[in-house]
mmCIF file with all atom_site columns, C-alpha atoms in Angstrom:
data_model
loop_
_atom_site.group_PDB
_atom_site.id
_atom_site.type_symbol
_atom_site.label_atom_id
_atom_site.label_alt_id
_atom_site.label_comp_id
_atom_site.label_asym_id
_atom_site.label_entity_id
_atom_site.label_seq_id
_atom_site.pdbx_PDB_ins_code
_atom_site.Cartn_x
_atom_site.Cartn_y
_atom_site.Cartn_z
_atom_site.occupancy
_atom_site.B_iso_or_equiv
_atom_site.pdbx_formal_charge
_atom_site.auth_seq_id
_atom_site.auth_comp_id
_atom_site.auth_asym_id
_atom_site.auth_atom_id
_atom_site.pdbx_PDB_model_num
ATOM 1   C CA . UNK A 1 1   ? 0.000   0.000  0.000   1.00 0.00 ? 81  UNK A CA 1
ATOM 2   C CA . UNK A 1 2   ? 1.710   3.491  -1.033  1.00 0.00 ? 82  UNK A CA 1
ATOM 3   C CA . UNK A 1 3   ? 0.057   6.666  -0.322  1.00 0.00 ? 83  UNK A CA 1
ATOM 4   C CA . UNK A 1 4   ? 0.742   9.963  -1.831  1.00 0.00 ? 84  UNK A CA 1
ATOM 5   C CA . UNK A 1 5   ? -0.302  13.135 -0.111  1.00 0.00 ? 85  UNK A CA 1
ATOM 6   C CA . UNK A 1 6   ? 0.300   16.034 -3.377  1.00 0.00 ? 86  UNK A CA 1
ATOM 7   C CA . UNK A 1 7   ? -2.537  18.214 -1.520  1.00 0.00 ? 87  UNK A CA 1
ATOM 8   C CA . UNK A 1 8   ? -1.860  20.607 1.279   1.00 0.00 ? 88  UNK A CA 1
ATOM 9   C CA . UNK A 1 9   ? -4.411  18.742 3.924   1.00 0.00 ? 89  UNK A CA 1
ATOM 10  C CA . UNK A 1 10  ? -3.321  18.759 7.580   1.00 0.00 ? 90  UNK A CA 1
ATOM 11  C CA . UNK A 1 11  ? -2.053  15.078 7.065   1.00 0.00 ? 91  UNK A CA 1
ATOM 12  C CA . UNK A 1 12  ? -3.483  11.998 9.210   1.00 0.00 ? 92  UNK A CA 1
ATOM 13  C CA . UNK A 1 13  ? -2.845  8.555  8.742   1.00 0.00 ? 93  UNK A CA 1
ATOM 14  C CA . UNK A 1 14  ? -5.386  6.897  6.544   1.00 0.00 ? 94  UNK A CA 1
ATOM 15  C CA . UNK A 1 15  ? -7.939  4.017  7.583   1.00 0.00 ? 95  UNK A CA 1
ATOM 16  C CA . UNK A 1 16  ? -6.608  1.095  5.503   1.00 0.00 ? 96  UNK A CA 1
ATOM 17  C CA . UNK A 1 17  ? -9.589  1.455  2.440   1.00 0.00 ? 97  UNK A CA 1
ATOM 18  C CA . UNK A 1 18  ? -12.357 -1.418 2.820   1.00 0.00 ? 98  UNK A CA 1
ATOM 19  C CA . UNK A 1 19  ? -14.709 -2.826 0.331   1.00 0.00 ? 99  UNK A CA 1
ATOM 20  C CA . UNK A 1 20  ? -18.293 -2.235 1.141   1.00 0.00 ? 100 UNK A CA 1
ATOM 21  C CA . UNK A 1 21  ? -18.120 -6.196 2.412   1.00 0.00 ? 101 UNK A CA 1
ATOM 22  C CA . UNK A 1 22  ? -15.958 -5.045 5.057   1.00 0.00 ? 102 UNK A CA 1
ATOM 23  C CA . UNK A 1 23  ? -12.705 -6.844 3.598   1.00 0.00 ? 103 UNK A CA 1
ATOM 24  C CA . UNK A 1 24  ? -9.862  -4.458 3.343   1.00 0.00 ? 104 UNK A CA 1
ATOM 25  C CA . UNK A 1 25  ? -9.759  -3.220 -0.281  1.00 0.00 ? 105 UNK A CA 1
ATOM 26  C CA . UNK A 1 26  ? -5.948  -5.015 -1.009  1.00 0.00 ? 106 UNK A CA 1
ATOM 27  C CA . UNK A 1 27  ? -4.641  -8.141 -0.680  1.00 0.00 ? 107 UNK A CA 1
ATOM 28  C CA . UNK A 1 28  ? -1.452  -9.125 0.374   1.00 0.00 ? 108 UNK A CA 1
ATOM 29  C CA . UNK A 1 29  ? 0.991   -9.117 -2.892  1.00 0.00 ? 109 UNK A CA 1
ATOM 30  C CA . UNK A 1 30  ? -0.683  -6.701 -4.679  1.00 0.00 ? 110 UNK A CA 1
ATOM 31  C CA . UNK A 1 31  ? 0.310   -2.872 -4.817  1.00 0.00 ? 111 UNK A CA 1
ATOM 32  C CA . UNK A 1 32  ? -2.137  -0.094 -5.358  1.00 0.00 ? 112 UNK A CA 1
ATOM 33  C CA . UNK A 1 33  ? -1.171  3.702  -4.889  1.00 0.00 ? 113 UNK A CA 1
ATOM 34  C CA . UNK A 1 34  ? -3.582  6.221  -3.578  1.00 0.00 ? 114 UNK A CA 1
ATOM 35  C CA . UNK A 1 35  ? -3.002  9.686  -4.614  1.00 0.00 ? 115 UNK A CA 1
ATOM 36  C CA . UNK A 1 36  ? -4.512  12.700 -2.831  1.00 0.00 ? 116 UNK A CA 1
ATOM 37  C CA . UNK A 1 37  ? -5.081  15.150 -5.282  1.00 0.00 ? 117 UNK A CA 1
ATOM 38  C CA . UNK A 1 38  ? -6.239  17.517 -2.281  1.00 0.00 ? 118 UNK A CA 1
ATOM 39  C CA . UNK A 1 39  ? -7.926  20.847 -2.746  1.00 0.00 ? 119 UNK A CA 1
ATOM 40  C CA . UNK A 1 40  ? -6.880  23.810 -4.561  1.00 0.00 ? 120 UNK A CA 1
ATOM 41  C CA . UNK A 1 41  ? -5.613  26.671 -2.658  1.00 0.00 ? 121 UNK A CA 1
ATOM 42  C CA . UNK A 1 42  ? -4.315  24.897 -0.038  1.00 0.00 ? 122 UNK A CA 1
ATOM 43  C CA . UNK A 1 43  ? -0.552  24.271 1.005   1.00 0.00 ? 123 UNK A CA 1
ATOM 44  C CA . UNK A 1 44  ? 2.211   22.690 1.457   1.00 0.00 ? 124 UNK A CA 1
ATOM 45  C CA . UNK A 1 45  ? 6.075   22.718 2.736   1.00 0.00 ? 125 UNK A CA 1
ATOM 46  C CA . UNK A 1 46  ? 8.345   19.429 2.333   1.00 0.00 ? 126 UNK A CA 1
ATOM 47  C CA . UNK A 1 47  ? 11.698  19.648 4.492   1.00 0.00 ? 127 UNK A CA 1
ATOM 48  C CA . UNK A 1 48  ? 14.708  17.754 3.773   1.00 0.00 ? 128 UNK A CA 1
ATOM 49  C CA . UNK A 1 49  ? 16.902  17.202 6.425   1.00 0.00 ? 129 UNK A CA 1
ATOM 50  C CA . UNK A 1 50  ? 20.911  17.045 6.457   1.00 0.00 ? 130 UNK A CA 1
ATOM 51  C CA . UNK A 1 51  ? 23.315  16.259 9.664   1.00 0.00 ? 131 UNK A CA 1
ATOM 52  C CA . UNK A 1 52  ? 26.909  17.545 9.885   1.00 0.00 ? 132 UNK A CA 1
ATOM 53  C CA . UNK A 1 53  ? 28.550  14.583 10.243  1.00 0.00 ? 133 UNK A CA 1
ATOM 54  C CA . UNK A 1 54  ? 30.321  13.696 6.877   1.00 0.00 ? 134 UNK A CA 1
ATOM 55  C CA . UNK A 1 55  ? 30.359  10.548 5.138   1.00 0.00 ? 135 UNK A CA 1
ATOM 56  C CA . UNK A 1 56  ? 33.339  8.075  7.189   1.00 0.00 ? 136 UNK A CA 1
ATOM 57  C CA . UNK A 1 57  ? 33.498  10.363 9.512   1.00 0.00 ? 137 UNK A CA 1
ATOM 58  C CA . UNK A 1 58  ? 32.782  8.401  13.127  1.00 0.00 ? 138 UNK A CA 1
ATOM 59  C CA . UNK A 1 59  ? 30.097  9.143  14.895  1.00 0.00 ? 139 UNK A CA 1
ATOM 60  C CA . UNK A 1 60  ? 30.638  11.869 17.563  1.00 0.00 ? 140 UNK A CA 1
ATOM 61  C CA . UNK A 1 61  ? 28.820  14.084 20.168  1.00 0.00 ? 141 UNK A CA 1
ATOM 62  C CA . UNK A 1 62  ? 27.918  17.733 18.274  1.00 0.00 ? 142 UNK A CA 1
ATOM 63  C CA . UNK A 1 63  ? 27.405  16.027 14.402  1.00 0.00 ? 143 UNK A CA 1
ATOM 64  C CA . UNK A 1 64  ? 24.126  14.676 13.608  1.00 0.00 ? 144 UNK A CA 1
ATOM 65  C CA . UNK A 1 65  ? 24.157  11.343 10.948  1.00 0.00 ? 145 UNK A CA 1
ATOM 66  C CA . UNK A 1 66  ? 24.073  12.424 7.443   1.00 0.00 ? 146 UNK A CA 1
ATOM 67  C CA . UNK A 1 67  ? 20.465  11.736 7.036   1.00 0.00 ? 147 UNK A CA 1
ATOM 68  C CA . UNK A 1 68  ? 19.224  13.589 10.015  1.00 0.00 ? 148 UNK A CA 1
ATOM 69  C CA . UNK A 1 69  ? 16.838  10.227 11.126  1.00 0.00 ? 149 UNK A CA 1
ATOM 70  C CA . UNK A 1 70  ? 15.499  10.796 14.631  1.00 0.00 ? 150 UNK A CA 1
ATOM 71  C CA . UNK A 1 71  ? 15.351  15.217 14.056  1.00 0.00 ? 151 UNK A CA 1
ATOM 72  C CA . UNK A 1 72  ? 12.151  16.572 15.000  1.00 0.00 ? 152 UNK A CA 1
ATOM 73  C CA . UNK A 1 73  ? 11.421  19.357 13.273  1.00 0.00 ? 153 UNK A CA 1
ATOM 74  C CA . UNK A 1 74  ? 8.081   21.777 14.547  1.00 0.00 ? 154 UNK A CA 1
ATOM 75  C CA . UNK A 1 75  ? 6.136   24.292 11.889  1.00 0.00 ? 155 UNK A CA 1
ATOM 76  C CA . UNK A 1 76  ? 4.393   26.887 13.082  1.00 0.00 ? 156 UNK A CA 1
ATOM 77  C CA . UNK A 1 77  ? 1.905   27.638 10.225  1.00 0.00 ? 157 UNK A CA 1
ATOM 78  C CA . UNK A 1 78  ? 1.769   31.732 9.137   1.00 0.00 ? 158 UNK A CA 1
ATOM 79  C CA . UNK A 1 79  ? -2.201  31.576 8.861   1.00 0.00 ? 159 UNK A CA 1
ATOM 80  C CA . UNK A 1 80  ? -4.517  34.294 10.274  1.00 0.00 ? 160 UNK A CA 1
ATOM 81  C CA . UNK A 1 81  ? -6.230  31.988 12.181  1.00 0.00 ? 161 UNK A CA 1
ATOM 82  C CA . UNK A 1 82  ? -4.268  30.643 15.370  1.00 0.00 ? 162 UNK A CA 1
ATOM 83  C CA . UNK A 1 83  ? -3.116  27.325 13.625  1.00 0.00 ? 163 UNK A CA 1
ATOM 84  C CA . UNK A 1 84  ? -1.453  24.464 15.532  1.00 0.00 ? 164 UNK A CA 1
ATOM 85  C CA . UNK A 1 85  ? 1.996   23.838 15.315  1.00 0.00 ? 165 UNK A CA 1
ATOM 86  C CA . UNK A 1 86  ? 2.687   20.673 13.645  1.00 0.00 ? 166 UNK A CA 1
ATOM 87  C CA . UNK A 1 87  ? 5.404   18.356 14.688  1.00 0.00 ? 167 UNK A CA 1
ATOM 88  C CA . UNK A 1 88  ? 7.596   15.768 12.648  1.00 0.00 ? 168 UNK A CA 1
ATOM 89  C CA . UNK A 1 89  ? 9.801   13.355 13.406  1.00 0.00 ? 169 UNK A CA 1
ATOM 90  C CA . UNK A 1 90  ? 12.039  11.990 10.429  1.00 0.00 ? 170 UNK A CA 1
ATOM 91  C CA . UNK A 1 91  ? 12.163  7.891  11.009  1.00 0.00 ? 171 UNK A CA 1
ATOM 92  C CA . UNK A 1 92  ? 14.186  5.198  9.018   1.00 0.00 ? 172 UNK A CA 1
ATOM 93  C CA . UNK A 1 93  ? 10.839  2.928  8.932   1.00 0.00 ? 173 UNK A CA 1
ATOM 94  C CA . UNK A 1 94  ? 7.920   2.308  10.802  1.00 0.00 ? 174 UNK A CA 1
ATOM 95  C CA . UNK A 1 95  ? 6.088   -0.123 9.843   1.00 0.00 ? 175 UNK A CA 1
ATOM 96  C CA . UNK A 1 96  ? 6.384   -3.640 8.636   1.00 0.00 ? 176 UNK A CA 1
ATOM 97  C CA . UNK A 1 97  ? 7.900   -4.220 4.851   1.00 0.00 ? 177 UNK A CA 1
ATOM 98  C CA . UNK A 1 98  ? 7.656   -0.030 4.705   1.00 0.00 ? 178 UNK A CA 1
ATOM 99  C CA . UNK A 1 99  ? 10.234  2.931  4.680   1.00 0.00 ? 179 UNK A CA 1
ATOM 100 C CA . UNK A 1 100 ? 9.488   6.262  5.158   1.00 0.00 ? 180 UNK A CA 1
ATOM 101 C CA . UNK A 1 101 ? 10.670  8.856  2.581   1.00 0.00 ? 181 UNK A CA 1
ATOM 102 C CA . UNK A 1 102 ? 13.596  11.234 3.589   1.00 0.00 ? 182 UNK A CA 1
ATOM 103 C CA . UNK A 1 103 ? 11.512  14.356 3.012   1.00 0.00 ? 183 UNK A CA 1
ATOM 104 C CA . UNK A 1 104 ? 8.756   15.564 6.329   1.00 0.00 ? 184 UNK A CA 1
ATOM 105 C CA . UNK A 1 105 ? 5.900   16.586 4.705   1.00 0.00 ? 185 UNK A CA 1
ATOM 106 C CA . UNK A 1 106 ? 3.854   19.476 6.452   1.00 0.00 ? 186 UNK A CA 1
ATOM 107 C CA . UNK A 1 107 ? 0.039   20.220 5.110   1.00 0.00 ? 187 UNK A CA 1
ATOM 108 C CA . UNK A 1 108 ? -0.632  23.866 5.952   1.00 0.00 ? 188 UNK A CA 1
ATOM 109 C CA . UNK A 1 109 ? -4.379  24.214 4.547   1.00 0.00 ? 189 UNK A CA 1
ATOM 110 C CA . UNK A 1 110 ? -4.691  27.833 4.001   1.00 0.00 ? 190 UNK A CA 1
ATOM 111 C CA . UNK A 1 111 ? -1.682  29.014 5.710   1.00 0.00 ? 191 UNK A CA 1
ATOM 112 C CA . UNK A 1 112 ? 1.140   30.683 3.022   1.00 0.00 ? 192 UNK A CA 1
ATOM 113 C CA . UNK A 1 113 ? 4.134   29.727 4.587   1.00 0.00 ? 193 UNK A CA 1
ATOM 114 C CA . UNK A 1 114 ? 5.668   28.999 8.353   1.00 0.00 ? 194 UNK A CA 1
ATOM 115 C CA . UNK A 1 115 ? 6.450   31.529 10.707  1.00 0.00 ? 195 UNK A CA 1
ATOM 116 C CA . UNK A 1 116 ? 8.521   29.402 12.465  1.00 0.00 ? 196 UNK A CA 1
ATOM 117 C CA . UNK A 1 117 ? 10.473  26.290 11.561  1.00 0.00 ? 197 UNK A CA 1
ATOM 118 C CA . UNK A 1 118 ? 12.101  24.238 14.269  1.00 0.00 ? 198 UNK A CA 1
ATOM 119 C CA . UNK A 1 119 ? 14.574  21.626 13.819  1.00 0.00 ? 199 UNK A CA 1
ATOM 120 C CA . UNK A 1 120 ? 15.676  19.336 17.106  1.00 0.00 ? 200 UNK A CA 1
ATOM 121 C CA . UNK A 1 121 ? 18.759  17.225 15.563  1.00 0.00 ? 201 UNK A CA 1
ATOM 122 C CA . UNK A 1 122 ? 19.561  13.983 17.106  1.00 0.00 ? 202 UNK A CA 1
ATOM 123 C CA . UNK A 1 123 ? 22.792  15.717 18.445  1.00 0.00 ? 203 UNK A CA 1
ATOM 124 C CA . UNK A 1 124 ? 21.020  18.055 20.572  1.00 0.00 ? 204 UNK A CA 1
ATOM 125 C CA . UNK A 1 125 ? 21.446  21.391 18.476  1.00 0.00 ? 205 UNK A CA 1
ATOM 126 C CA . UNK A 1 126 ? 18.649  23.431 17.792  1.00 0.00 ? 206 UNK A CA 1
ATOM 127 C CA . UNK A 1 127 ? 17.748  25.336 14.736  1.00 0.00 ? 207 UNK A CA 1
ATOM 128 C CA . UNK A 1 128 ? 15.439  27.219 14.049  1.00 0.00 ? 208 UNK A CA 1
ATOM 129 C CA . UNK A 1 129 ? 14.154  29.379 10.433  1.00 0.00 ? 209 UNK A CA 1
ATOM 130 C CA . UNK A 1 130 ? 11.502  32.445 10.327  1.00 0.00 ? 210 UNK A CA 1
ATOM 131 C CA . UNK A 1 131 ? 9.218   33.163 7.298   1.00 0.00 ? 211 UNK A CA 1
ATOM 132 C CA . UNK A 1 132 ? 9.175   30.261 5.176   1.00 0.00 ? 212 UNK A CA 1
ATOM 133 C CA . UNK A 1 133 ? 7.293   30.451 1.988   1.00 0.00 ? 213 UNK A CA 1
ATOM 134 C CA . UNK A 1 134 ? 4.743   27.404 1.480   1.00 0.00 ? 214 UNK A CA 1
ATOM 135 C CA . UNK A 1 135 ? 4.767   25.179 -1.745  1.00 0.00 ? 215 UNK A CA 1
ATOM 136 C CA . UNK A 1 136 ? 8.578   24.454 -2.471  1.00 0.00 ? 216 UNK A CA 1
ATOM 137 C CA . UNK A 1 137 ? 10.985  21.494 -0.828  1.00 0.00 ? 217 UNK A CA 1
ATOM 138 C CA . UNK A 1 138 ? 13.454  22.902 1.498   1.00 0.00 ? 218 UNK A CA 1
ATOM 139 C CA . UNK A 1 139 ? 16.838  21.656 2.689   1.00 0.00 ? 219 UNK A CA 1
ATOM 140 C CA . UNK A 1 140 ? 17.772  22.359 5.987   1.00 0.00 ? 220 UNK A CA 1
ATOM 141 C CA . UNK A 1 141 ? 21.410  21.812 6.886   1.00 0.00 ? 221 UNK A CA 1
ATOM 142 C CA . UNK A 1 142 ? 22.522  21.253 10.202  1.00 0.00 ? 222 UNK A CA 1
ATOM 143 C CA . UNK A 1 143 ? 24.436  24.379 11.349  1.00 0.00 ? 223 UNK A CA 1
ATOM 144 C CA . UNK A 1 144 ? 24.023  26.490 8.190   1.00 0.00 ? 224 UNK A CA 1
ATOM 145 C CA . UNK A 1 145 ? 20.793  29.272 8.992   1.00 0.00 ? 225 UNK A CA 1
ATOM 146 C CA . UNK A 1 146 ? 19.721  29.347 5.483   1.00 0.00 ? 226 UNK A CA 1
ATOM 147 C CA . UNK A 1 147 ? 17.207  27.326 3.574   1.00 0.00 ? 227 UNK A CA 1
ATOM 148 C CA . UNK A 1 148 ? 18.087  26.211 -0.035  1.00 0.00 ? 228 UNK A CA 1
ATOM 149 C CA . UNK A 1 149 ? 15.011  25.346 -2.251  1.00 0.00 ? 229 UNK A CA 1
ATOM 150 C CA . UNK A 1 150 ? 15.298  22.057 -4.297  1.00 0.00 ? 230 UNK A CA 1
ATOM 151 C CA . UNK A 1 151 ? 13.897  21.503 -7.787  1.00 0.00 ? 231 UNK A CA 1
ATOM 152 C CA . UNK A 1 152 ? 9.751   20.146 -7.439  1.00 0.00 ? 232 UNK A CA 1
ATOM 153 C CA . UNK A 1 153 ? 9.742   16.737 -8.381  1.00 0.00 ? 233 UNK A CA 1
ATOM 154 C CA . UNK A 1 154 ? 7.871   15.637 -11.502 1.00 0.00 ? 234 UNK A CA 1
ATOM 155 C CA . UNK A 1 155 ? 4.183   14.593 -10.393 1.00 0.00 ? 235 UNK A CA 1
ATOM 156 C CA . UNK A 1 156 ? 4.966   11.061 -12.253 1.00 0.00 ? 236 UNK A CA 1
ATOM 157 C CA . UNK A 1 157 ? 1.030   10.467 -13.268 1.00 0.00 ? 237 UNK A CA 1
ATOM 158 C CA . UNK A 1 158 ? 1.099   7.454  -16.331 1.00 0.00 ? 238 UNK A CA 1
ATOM 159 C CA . UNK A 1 159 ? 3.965   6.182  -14.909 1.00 0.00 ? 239 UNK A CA 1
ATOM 160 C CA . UNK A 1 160 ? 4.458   2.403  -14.868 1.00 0.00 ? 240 UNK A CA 1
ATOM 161 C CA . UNK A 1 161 ? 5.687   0.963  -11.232 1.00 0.00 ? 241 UNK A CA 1
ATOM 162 C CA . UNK A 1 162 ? 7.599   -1.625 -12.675 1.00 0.00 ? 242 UNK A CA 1
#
């Protein structure tokens, strides 16, 4: 089971789907992807997460691993209503025979960016980014106080999974 989230949704887990018999709506073996198309107007910010420590380089109090798996990273959404900050926590895996993705995917409904971005890394540093415009990928480096924007990813509809 693979689900997509392209919409900008406050994100919650999804009920696994279920035929109208009750059955779940998959079978083991088989693969179906779910895409949320979402609303329009509504937003989005994807953070990808780098530690300090280089590549080789022994693990080490100060230098978080390269990946940054185990930051939690906070978004306070810019919205004129008092939204909720949301919280993510960047994991390896979770779940049996699944991986999560390296990007932390934030749905910000109406909101047009973060106010606030808050990064705990696994070595104890904090970080933290004002003003950050909704709708783009972000890299956050451990350290550096500067976001770089990545290319958007191609949406990938028609593709074959095979």
């Amino acid at each position: 089971l693979v689900v997509v989230n392209t919409g900008g949704w406050f994100d919650r887990r999804p009920n696994t789907p279920r035929l109208p018999n009750g059955r779940p709506a998959y079978q083991p073996g088989s693969v179906m992807v779910f895409v949320n198309e979402g609303t329009p107007n509504r937003h989005w910010l994807r953070v990808r997460l780098e530690g300090a420590r280089r590549p080789g380089e022994p693990p080490g109090p100060g230098k978080s691993n390269r990946m940054g798996i185990g930051a939690r990273v906070t978004a306070a959404p810019a919205s004129p209503r008092s939204a909720l900050p949301i919280v993510r926590e960047l994991t390896a895996g979770g779940s049996y025979q699944a991986q999560s993705g390296p990007e932390l995917h934030f749905g910000l409904g109406e909101a047009t960016g973060v106010s606030r971005l808050e990064v705990r890394w696994p070595s104890g540093k904090v970080q933290e980014l004002r003003n950050v415009p909704a709708d783009r990928t972000v890299l956050v480096r451990e350290g550096v106080d500067r976001l770089e924007v990545l290319p958007a990813k191609a949406k990938g509809r028609g593709k074959s999974l095979s």
